PDB file of C-alpha atoms and ligand atoms in Angstrom:
ATOM      1  CA  THR H  76      17.191 -16.371  -7.159  1.00  0.00           C
ATOM      2  CA  LEU H  77      16.053 -14.430  -4.138  1.00  0.00           C
ATOM      3  CA  ALA H  78      18.505 -12.796  -1.760  1.00  0.00           C
ATOM      4  CA  ARG H  79      18.651 -14.403   1.702  1.00  0.00           C
ATOM      5  CA  THR H  80      16.260 -13.401   4.440  1.00  0.00           C
ATOM      6  CA  VAL H  81      17.881 -10.931   6.919  1.00  0.00           C
ATOM      7  CA  LEU H  82      14.947 -10.240   9.221  1.00  0.00           C
ATOM      8  CA  SER H  83      12.038 -12.503   9.824  1.00  0.00           C
ATOM      9  CA  VAL H  84       9.065 -11.316  11.916  1.00  0.00           C
ATOM     10  CA  GLU H  85       6.637 -14.069  12.751  1.00  0.00           C
ATOM     11  CA  ASN H  86       3.373 -13.746  14.611  1.00  0.00           C
ATOM     12  CA  LEU H  87       4.545 -10.607  16.488  1.00  0.00           C
ATOM     13  CA  SER H  88       2.209  -9.283  19.162  1.00  0.00           C
ATOM     14  CA  ALA H  89       3.032  -6.252  21.276  1.00  0.00           C
ATOM     15  CA  TRP H  90       1.489  -4.324  24.162  1.00  0.00           C
ATOM     16  CA  TYR H  91       1.732  -0.917  25.758  1.00  0.00           C
ATOM     17  CA  ALA H  92       0.976  -1.766  29.381  1.00  0.00           C
ATOM     18  CA  GLU H  93      -2.311  -3.789  29.206  1.00  0.00           C
ATOM     19  CA  SER H  94      -3.198  -2.514  25.752  1.00  0.00           C
ATOM     20  CA  LYS H  95      -2.447  -4.960  22.962  1.00  0.00           C
ATOM     21  CA  VAL H  96      -1.628  -3.077  19.727  1.00  0.00           C
ATOM     22  CA  LEU H  97       0.012  -5.650  17.473  1.00  0.00           C
ATOM     23  CA  HIS H  98      -1.905  -8.837  16.786  1.00  0.00           C
ATOM     24  CA  GLY H  99       0.348 -11.380  15.051  1.00  0.00           C
ATOM     25  CA  ILE H 100       2.390  -9.410  12.494  1.00  0.00           C
ATOM     26  CA  SER H 101       4.467 -11.525  10.035  1.00  0.00           C
ATOM     27  CA  PHE H 102       6.732 -10.450   7.186  1.00  0.00           C
ATOM     28  CA  ASP H 103      10.355 -10.863   6.196  1.00  0.00           C
ATOM     29  CA  VAL H 104      13.006  -8.713   4.708  1.00  0.00           C
ATOM     30  CA  ARG H 105      15.684  -9.895   2.273  1.00  0.00           C
ATOM     31  CA  GLU H 106      19.255  -8.603   2.062  1.00  0.00           C
ATOM     32  CA  GLY H 107      19.433  -5.309   0.190  1.00  0.00           C
ATOM     33  CA  GLU H 108      15.664  -4.932   0.102  1.00  0.00           C
ATOM     34  CA  LEU H 109      13.781  -1.723   0.809  1.00  0.00           C
ATOM     35  CA  LEU H 110      10.455  -2.564   2.452  1.00  0.00           C
ATOM     36  CA  THR H 111       7.852  -0.090   3.495  1.00  0.00           C
ATOM     37  CA  LEU H 112       5.275  -0.355   6.225  1.00  0.00           C
ATOM     38  CA  ILE H 113       2.220   1.579   5.160  1.00  0.00           C
ATOM     39  CA  GLY H 114      -1.181   2.052   6.785  1.00  0.00           C
ATOM     40  CA  ARG H 115      -3.154   4.761   8.432  1.00  0.00           C
ATOM     41  CA  ASN H 116      -2.366   6.579  11.729  1.00  0.00           C
ATOM     42  CA  GLY H 117      -2.372   4.300  14.665  1.00  0.00           C
ATOM     43  CA  ALA H 118      -2.214   1.068  12.576  1.00  0.00           C
ATOM     44  CA  GLY H 119       0.874  -0.092  14.439  1.00  0.00           C
ATOM     45  CA  LYS H 120       3.782   0.760  12.056  1.00  0.00           C
ATOM     46  CA  THR H 121       5.907   2.625  14.572  1.00  0.00           C
ATOM     47  CA  THR H 122       5.207  -0.014  17.217  1.00  0.00           C
ATOM     48  CA  THR H 123       6.501  -2.622  14.775  1.00  0.00           C
ATOM     49  CA  LEU H 124       9.762  -0.783  14.404  1.00  0.00           C
ATOM     50  CA  ARG H 125       9.951  -0.203  18.224  1.00  0.00           C
ATOM     51  CA  SER H 126       9.298  -3.917  18.762  1.00  0.00           C
ATOM     52  CA  ILE H 127      12.148  -4.981  16.448  1.00  0.00           C
ATOM     53  CA  MET H 128      14.464  -2.519  18.211  1.00  0.00           C
ATOM     54  CA  GLY H 129      13.423  -3.714  21.674  1.00  0.00           C
ATOM     55  CA  ILE H 130      12.023  -0.335  22.743  1.00  0.00           C
ATOM     56  CA  VAL H 131       8.631  -1.937  23.208  1.00  0.00           C
ATOM     57  CA  LYS H 132       9.559  -4.649  25.681  1.00  0.00           C
ATOM     58  CA  LYS H 133       6.245  -6.571  26.039  1.00  0.00           C
ATOM     59  CA  ARG H 134       6.172  -8.592  22.851  1.00  0.00           C
ATOM     60  CA  THR H 135       5.639 -12.176  21.801  1.00  0.00           C
ATOM     61  CA  GLY H 136       6.228 -14.198  18.661  1.00  0.00           C
ATOM     62  CA  SER H 137       9.521 -14.338  16.910  1.00  0.00           C
ATOM     63  CA  ILE H 138      11.820 -11.708  15.378  1.00  0.00           C
ATOM     64  CA  THR H 139      15.065 -13.200  13.988  1.00  0.00           C
ATOM     65  CA  PHE H 140      17.889 -11.107  12.597  1.00  0.00           C
ATOM     66  CA  ASN H 141      20.553 -13.116  10.695  1.00  0.00           C
ATOM     67  CA  GLY H 142      19.150 -16.040  12.579  1.00  0.00           C
ATOM     68  CA  ASP H 143      19.385 -14.533  16.089  1.00  0.00           C
ATOM     69  CA  GLN H 144      16.253 -14.205  18.144  1.00  0.00           C
ATOM     70  CA  LEU H 145      15.610 -10.528  19.126  1.00  0.00           C
ATOM     71  CA  ILE H 146      12.676 -11.116  21.460  1.00  0.00           C
ATOM     72  CA  GLY H 147      14.016 -11.035  25.011  1.00  0.00           C
ATOM     73  CA  ARG H 148      17.037  -8.917  23.920  1.00  0.00           C
ATOM     74  CA  ARG H 149      17.656  -5.372  25.098  1.00  0.00           C
ATOM     75  CA  ILE H 150      17.967  -2.328  22.946  1.00  0.00           C
ATOM     76  CA  TYR H 151      21.764  -2.064  23.125  1.00  0.00           C
ATOM     77  CA  GLU H 152      22.181  -5.740  22.319  1.00  0.00           C
ATOM     78  CA  ILE H 153      19.984  -5.356  19.241  1.00  0.00           C
ATOM     79  CA  ALA H 154      21.802  -2.201  18.140  1.00  0.00           C
ATOM     80  CA  ARG H 155      25.100  -4.045  18.477  1.00  0.00           C
ATOM     81  CA  LYS H 156      23.887  -6.671  16.053  1.00  0.00           C
ATOM     82  CA  GLY H 157      23.778  -3.962  13.405  1.00  0.00           C
ATOM     83  CA  ILE H 158      20.278  -2.498  13.404  1.00  0.00           C
ATOM     84  CA  GLY H 159      19.986   1.313  13.372  1.00  0.00           C
ATOM     85  CA  TYR H 160      16.715   3.084  14.277  1.00  0.00           C
ATOM     86  CA  CYS H 161      15.849   6.515  13.240  1.00  0.00           C
ATOM     87  CA  PRO H 162      12.622   7.578  15.137  1.00  0.00           C
ATOM     88  CA  GLU H 163       9.992   9.841  13.755  1.00  0.00           C
ATOM     89  CA  GLU H 164      10.904  12.632  16.151  1.00  0.00           C
ATOM     90  CA  ARG H 165      14.507  12.403  14.848  1.00  0.00           C
ATOM     91  CA  ALA H 166      15.956  12.677  18.354  1.00  0.00           C
ATOM     92  CA  ILE H 167      19.054  14.658  17.529  1.00  0.00           C
ATOM     93  CA  PHE H 168      20.720  16.551  20.391  1.00  0.00           C
ATOM     94  CA  SER H 169      19.449  20.064  19.854  1.00  0.00           C
ATOM     95  CA  SER H 170      21.985  21.734  22.117  1.00  0.00           C
ATOM     96  CA  LEU H 171      24.952  20.139  20.388  1.00  0.00           C
ATOM     97  CA  SER H 172      26.468  21.053  17.034  1.00  0.00           C
ATOM     98  CA  VAL H 173      26.067  19.017  13.859  1.00  0.00           C
ATOM     99  CA  LYS H 174      29.623  17.753  14.252  1.00  0.00           C
ATOM    100  CA  GLU H 175      29.054  16.810  17.922  1.00  0.00           C
ATOM    101  CA  ASN H 176      25.835  15.011  17.036  1.00  0.00           C
ATOM    102  CA  LEU H 177      27.708  13.055  14.379  1.00  0.00           C
ATOM    103  CA  THR H 178      30.605  12.055  16.559  1.00  0.00           C
ATOM    104  CA  LEU H 179      28.578  11.058  19.624  1.00  0.00           C
ATOM    105  CA  PRO H 180      27.199   7.632  18.620  1.00  0.00           C
ATOM    106  CA  PRO H 181      29.498   4.722  19.298  1.00  0.00           C
ATOM    107  CA  VAL H 182      30.923   2.712  16.434  1.00  0.00           C
ATOM    108  CA  LEU H 183      29.232  -0.679  16.826  1.00  0.00           C
ATOM    109  CA  GLN H 184      30.234  -2.533  13.708  1.00  0.00           C
ATOM    110  CA  SER H 185      33.266  -2.321  11.431  1.00  0.00           C
ATOM    111  CA  GLY H 186      32.508  -0.499   8.204  1.00  0.00           C
ATOM    112  CA  GLY H 187      30.870   2.564   9.767  1.00  0.00           C
ATOM    113  CA  MET H 188      31.466   5.829   7.935  1.00  0.00           C
ATOM    114  CA  GLY H 189      34.075   8.145   9.450  1.00  0.00           C
ATOM    115  CA  ASP H 190      33.468  11.886  10.075  1.00  0.00           C
ATOM    116  CA  GLU H 191      35.010  12.936   6.805  1.00  0.00           C
ATOM    117  CA  GLU H 192      33.159  10.321   4.770  1.00  0.00           C
ATOM    118  CA  LEU H 193      29.884  11.410   6.375  1.00  0.00           C
ATOM    119  CA  LEU H 194      30.416  15.018   5.607  1.00  0.00           C
ATOM    120  CA  GLU H 195      31.254  14.097   2.053  1.00  0.00           C
ATOM    121  CA  ALA H 196      28.095  12.019   1.742  1.00  0.00           C
ATOM    122  CA  PHE H 197      26.027  14.852   3.263  1.00  0.00           C
ATOM    123  CA  PRO H 198      27.430  18.083   1.766  1.00  0.00           C
ATOM    124  CA  ASN H 199      24.680  20.210   3.252  1.00  0.00           C
ATOM    125  CA  LEU H 200      25.762  19.088   6.757  1.00  0.00           C
ATOM    126  CA  ARG H 201      29.317  20.099   6.094  1.00  0.00           C
ATOM    127  CA  SER H 202      28.365  23.702   5.690  1.00  0.00           C
ATOM    128  CA  ARG H 203      26.354  23.486   8.942  1.00  0.00           C
ATOM    129  CA  ALA H 204      28.979  21.449  10.883  1.00  0.00           C
ATOM    130  CA  SER H 205      29.284  23.905  13.696  1.00  0.00           C
ATOM    131  CA  SER H 206      25.583  24.910  13.781  1.00  0.00           C
ATOM    132  CA  GLN H 207      23.553  23.966  16.755  1.00  0.00           C
ATOM    133  CA  GLY H 208      20.991  21.165  16.222  1.00  0.00           C
ATOM    134  CA  THR H 209      18.047  23.462  16.817  1.00  0.00           C
ATOM    135  CA  LYS H 210      19.196  25.842  14.017  1.00  0.00           C
ATOM    136  CA  LEU H 211      18.771  23.187  11.411  1.00  0.00           C
ATOM    137  CA  SER H 212      15.833  22.905   9.030  1.00  0.00           C
ATOM    138  CA  GLY H 213      13.616  19.844   9.271  1.00  0.00           C
ATOM    139  CA  GLY H 214      15.318  18.296   6.264  1.00  0.00           C
ATOM    140  CA  GLU H 215      18.789  18.921   7.712  1.00  0.00           C
ATOM    141  CA  GLN H 216      17.677  17.386  11.008  1.00  0.00           C
ATOM    142  CA  GLN H 217      16.493  14.294   9.132  1.00  0.00           C
ATOM    143  CA  MET H 218      19.743  14.033   7.205  1.00  0.00           C
ATOM    144  CA  LEU H 219      21.694  14.367  10.497  1.00  0.00           C
ATOM    145  CA  ALA H 220      19.544  11.680  12.172  1.00  0.00           C
ATOM    146  CA  ILE H 221      20.296   9.269   9.242  1.00  0.00           C
ATOM    147  CA  ALA H 222      24.011  10.280   9.065  1.00  0.00           C
ATOM    148  CA  ARG H 223      24.387   9.483  12.730  1.00  0.00           C
ATOM    149  CA  ILE H 224      23.251   5.925  12.287  1.00  0.00           C
ATOM    150  CA  LEU H 225      25.640   5.404   9.370  1.00  0.00           C
ATOM    151  CA  ARG H 226      28.481   6.170  11.698  1.00  0.00           C
ATOM    152  CA  THR H 227      27.597   3.133  13.848  1.00  0.00           C
ATOM    153  CA  GLY H 228      28.233   0.789  10.966  1.00  0.00           C
ATOM    154  CA  SER H 229      24.681  -0.658  10.986  1.00  0.00           C
ATOM    155  CA  ARG H 230      23.722  -2.051   7.639  1.00  0.00           C
ATOM    156  CA  PHE H 231      20.068  -2.572   8.476  1.00  0.00           C
ATOM    157  CA  LEU H 232      18.069   0.606   8.976  1.00  0.00           C
ATOM    158  CA  LEU H 233      14.599   1.282  10.478  1.00  0.00           C
ATOM    159  CA  LEU H 234      13.468   4.722   9.294  1.00  0.00           C
ATOM    160  CA  ASP H 235      10.226   6.098  10.729  1.00  0.00           C
ATOM    161  CA  GLU H 236       8.588   8.598   8.315  1.00  0.00           C
ATOM    162  CA  PRO H 237      11.657  10.510   7.193  1.00  0.00           C
ATOM    163  CA  SER H 238       9.514  12.556   4.816  1.00  0.00           C
ATOM    164  CA  GLU H 239       7.179  13.849   7.494  1.00  0.00           C
ATOM    165  CA  GLY H 240       6.643  17.564   7.650  1.00  0.00           C
ATOM    166  CA  LEU H 241       9.204  18.316   4.925  1.00  0.00           C
ATOM    167  CA  ALA H 242       8.718  20.420   1.802  1.00  0.00           C
ATOM    168  CA  PRO H 243       8.414  18.458  -1.445  1.00  0.00           C
ATOM    169  CA  VAL H 244      11.855  19.445  -2.668  1.00  0.00           C
ATOM    170  CA  VAL H 245      13.373  18.205   0.587  1.00  0.00           C
ATOM    171  CA  VAL H 246      11.323  15.013   0.492  1.00  0.00           C
ATOM    172  CA  LYS H 247      12.914  14.439  -2.936  1.00  0.00           C
ATOM    173  CA  GLU H 248      16.451  14.879  -1.482  1.00  0.00           C
ATOM    174  CA  ILE H 249      15.654  12.378   1.311  1.00  0.00           C
ATOM    175  CA  GLY H 250      14.319   9.952  -1.319  1.00  0.00           C
ATOM    176  CA  GLU H 251      17.547  10.313  -3.288  1.00  0.00           C
ATOM    177  CA  LEU H 252      19.589   9.686  -0.063  1.00  0.00           C
ATOM    178  CA  ILE H 253      17.575   6.542   0.655  1.00  0.00           C
ATOM    179  CA  LEU H 254      18.100   5.267  -2.875  1.00  0.00           C
ATOM    180  CA  ARG H 255      21.845   5.895  -2.557  1.00  0.00           C
ATOM    181  CA  LEU H 256      21.862   3.856   0.677  1.00  0.00           C
ATOM    182  CA  LYS H 257      19.996   1.101  -1.046  1.00  0.00           C
ATOM    183  CA  ALA H 258      22.513   1.147  -3.946  1.00  0.00           C
ATOM    184  CA  ARG H 259      25.290   0.746  -1.351  1.00  0.00           C
ATOM    185  CA  GLY H 260      23.654  -2.411  -0.100  1.00  0.00           C
ATOM    186  CA  PHE H 261      21.835  -1.238   2.992  1.00  0.00           C
ATOM    187  CA  THR H 262      18.648  -3.097   3.924  1.00  0.00           C
ATOM    188  CA  ILE H 263      15.902  -0.789   4.989  1.00  0.00           C
ATOM    189  CA  ILE H 264      12.429  -0.803   6.533  1.00  0.00           C
ATOM    190  CA  LEU H 265      10.690   2.508   5.963  1.00  0.00           C
ATOM    191  CA  VAL H 266       7.502   3.545   7.666  1.00  0.00           C
ATOM    192  CA  GLU H 267       5.772   5.860   5.227  1.00  0.00           C
ATOM    193  CA  GLN H 268       2.367   7.531   4.909  1.00  0.00           C
ATOM    194  CA  ASN H 269       3.318   9.331   1.714  1.00  0.00           C
ATOM    195  CA  LEU H 270       2.457   6.645  -0.884  1.00  0.00           C
ATOM    196  CA  ARG H 271       4.074   8.558  -3.765  1.00  0.00           C
ATOM    197  CA  PHE H 272       7.331   8.629  -1.867  1.00  0.00           C
ATOM    198  CA  ALA H 273       7.061   5.030  -0.771  1.00  0.00           C
ATOM    199  CA  LYS H 274       6.351   3.998  -4.380  1.00  0.00           C
ATOM    200  CA  ARG H 275       9.427   5.750  -5.684  1.00  0.00           C
ATOM    201  CA  VAL H 276      11.917   4.095  -3.374  1.00  0.00           C
ATOM    202  CA  ALA H 277      10.663   0.698  -2.287  1.00  0.00           C
ATOM    203  CA  ASP H 278      10.706  -2.926  -3.557  1.00  0.00           C
ATOM    204  CA  ARG H 279       7.772  -4.202  -1.488  1.00  0.00           C
ATOM    205  CA  HIS H 280       5.131  -2.790   0.729  1.00  0.00           C
ATOM    206  CA  VAL H 281       3.562  -4.322   3.876  1.00  0.00           C
ATOM    207  CA  VAL H 282       0.116  -2.898   4.530  1.00  0.00           C
ATOM    208  CA  VAL H 283      -0.711  -2.742   8.264  1.00  0.00           C
ATOM    209  CA  GLU H 284      -4.214  -2.271   9.610  1.00  0.00           C
ATOM    210  CA  ASN H 285      -5.326  -2.513  13.247  1.00  0.00           C
ATOM    211  CA  GLY H 286      -2.059  -4.202  14.287  1.00  0.00           C
ATOM    212  CA  LYS H 287      -2.252  -6.852  11.545  1.00  0.00           C
ATOM    213  CA  VAL H 288      -0.692  -7.275   8.126  1.00  0.00           C
ATOM    214  CA  VAL H 289      -3.565  -7.147   5.612  1.00  0.00           C
ATOM    215  CA  ASP H 290      -1.480  -7.245   2.385  1.00  0.00           C
ATOM    216  CA  ILE H 291       2.024  -7.486   1.023  1.00  0.00           C
ATOM    217  CA  LEU H 292       2.514  -5.894  -2.376  1.00  0.00           C
ATOM    218  CA  SER H 293       5.403  -5.749  -4.804  1.00  0.00           C
ATOM    219  CA  ALA H 294       6.269  -2.341  -6.307  1.00  0.00           C
ATOM    220  CA  ALA H 295       4.455  -3.370  -9.521  1.00  0.00           C
ATOM    221  CA  GLN H 296       1.403  -4.503  -7.609  1.00  0.00           C
ATOM    222  CA  LEU H 297       1.236  -1.125  -5.793  1.00  0.00           C
ATOM    223  CA  ASP H 298       1.553   0.641  -9.077  1.00  0.00           C
ATOM    224  CA  SER H 299      -1.405  -1.186 -10.585  1.00  0.00           C
ATOM    225  CA  ASP H 300      -3.453  -1.046  -7.450  1.00  0.00           C
ATOM    226  CA  MET H 301      -2.931   2.445  -6.144  1.00  0.00           C
ATOM    227  CA  GLU H 302      -6.593   3.182  -5.676  1.00  0.00           C
ATOM    228  CA  ARG H 303      -7.313   0.175  -3.523  1.00  0.00           C
ATOM    229  CA  VAL H 304      -4.189   0.824  -1.442  1.00  0.00           C
ATOM    230  CA  GLN H 305      -5.143   4.457  -1.010  1.00  0.00           C
ATOM    231  CA  SER H 306      -8.458   3.265   0.344  1.00  0.00           C
ATOM    232  CA  TYR H 307      -6.584   1.282   3.023  1.00  0.00           C
ATOM    233  CA  LEU H 308      -4.912   4.404   4.003  1.00  0.00           C
ATOM    234  CA  GLY H 309      -8.119   6.376   4.066  1.00  0.00           C
ATOM    235  CA  VAL H 310      -6.967   8.956   1.546  1.00  0.00           C
TER     236      VAL H 310
HETATM  237  P1  ATP V 611       1.473   6.848  13.419  1.00  0.00           P
HETATM  238  O1  ATP V 611       1.811   7.140  12.043  1.00  0.00           O
HETATM  239  O2  ATP V 611       0.337   7.670  13.939  1.00  0.00           O
HETATM  240  O3  ATP V 611       2.603   6.755  14.379  1.00  0.00           O
HETATM  241  P2  ATP V 611       1.409   4.027  13.515  1.00  0.00           P
HETATM  242  O4  ATP V 611       0.844   3.108  12.491  1.00  0.00           O
HETATM  243  O5  ATP V 611       2.882   4.163  13.593  1.00  0.00           O
HETATM  244  O6  ATP V 611       0.767   5.450  13.373  1.00  0.00           O
HETATM  245  P3  ATP V 611       1.553   3.326  16.255  1.00  0.00           P
HETATM  246  O7  ATP V 611       2.241   4.585  16.669  1.00  0.00           O
HETATM  247  O8  ATP V 611       2.374   2.084  16.239  1.00  0.00           O
HETATM  248  O9  ATP V 611       0.841   3.508  14.898  1.00  0.00           O
HETATM  249  O10 ATP V 611       0.340   3.052  17.288  1.00  0.00           O
HETATM  250  C1  ATP V 611      -0.409   1.902  17.327  1.00  0.00           C
HETATM  251  C2  ATP V 611      -1.395   1.981  18.453  1.00  0.00           C
HETATM  252  O11 ATP V 611      -0.722   1.997  19.742  1.00  0.00           O
HETATM  253  C3  ATP V 611      -2.246   3.209  18.411  1.00  0.00           C
HETATM  254  O12 ATP V 611      -3.557   2.835  18.837  1.00  0.00           O
HETATM  255  C4  ATP V 611      -1.638   4.119  19.427  1.00  0.00           C
HETATM  256  O13 ATP V 611      -2.630   4.966  20.015  1.00  0.00           O
HETATM  257  C5  ATP V 611      -1.074   3.160  20.467  1.00  0.00           C
HETATM  258  N1  ATP V 611       0.110   3.676  21.120  1.00  0.00           N
HETATM  259  C6  ATP V 611       1.211   4.197  20.500  1.00  0.00           C
HETATM  260  N2  ATP V 611       2.190   4.587  21.421  1.00  0.00           N
HETATM  261  C7  ATP V 611       1.633   4.286  22.658  1.00  0.00           C
HETATM  262  C8  ATP V 611       2.084   4.487  23.976  1.00  0.00           C
HETATM  263  N3  ATP V 611       3.295   4.910  24.220  1.00  0.00           N
HETATM  264  N4  ATP V 611       1.308   4.012  24.967  1.00  0.00           N
HETATM  265  C9  ATP V 611       0.020   3.540  24.731  1.00  0.00           C
HETATM  266  N5  ATP V 611      -0.472   3.359  23.491  1.00  0.00           N
HETATM  267  C10 ATP V 611       0.307   3.725  22.451  1.00  0.00           C
END
């Protein structure tokens, strides 16, 4: 039997000012699932995450999270429902230390990880606890950006290209972290251009092209259809 649907996106359209960039996106996410959004640059993956989170305000259609309609809701209301967003630019506070970055976000849900638990889960952040944000490597910044969300107690994570710009060995560490989160029951939408990375961690893949969903593939289907999917991505 399938797990229950946590997030359901139906016929989502979204605009930046007068420019329409999403044209009726639909997909759903089941509890504990790890879903990727894949597609070439400018396809609308980031905008989809930003629409779920309420950062893109001009949107129509329906986005329900545990049955609650998110369209019309503000960012803080959506965050309080238990959705954590980790943007591509990571957005950590560069003038603050690792420890300060970790302790800044509010605890929004019960079950968030405490300081000590976070430093245990991210051993490389412990040794950097008093380092300034700017002194961290790209991989450490990514870890910190994810750790920060775990503090809030959100169980549903939107991760925008966590592998971007990182060395292969660091990409592997991020992949292991994401798999540990999945094993702990987190539900995750991951935007990813790196198909090999996506393939290693995800259950299903939503292919986005020109602001539309053109395919939804299981992990097994992606495996047997890599060539065709690569052609979608223009690689
Ligand atoms: P990328 O990996 O490059 O971020 P993406 O699939 O995430 O690609 P989006 O960032 O969602 O794509 O962009 C979708 C479309 O919206 C693109 O045509 C882009 O140029 C446009 N766009 C993105 N951000 C803005 C913005 N702030 N204002 C106007 N147009 C934007």
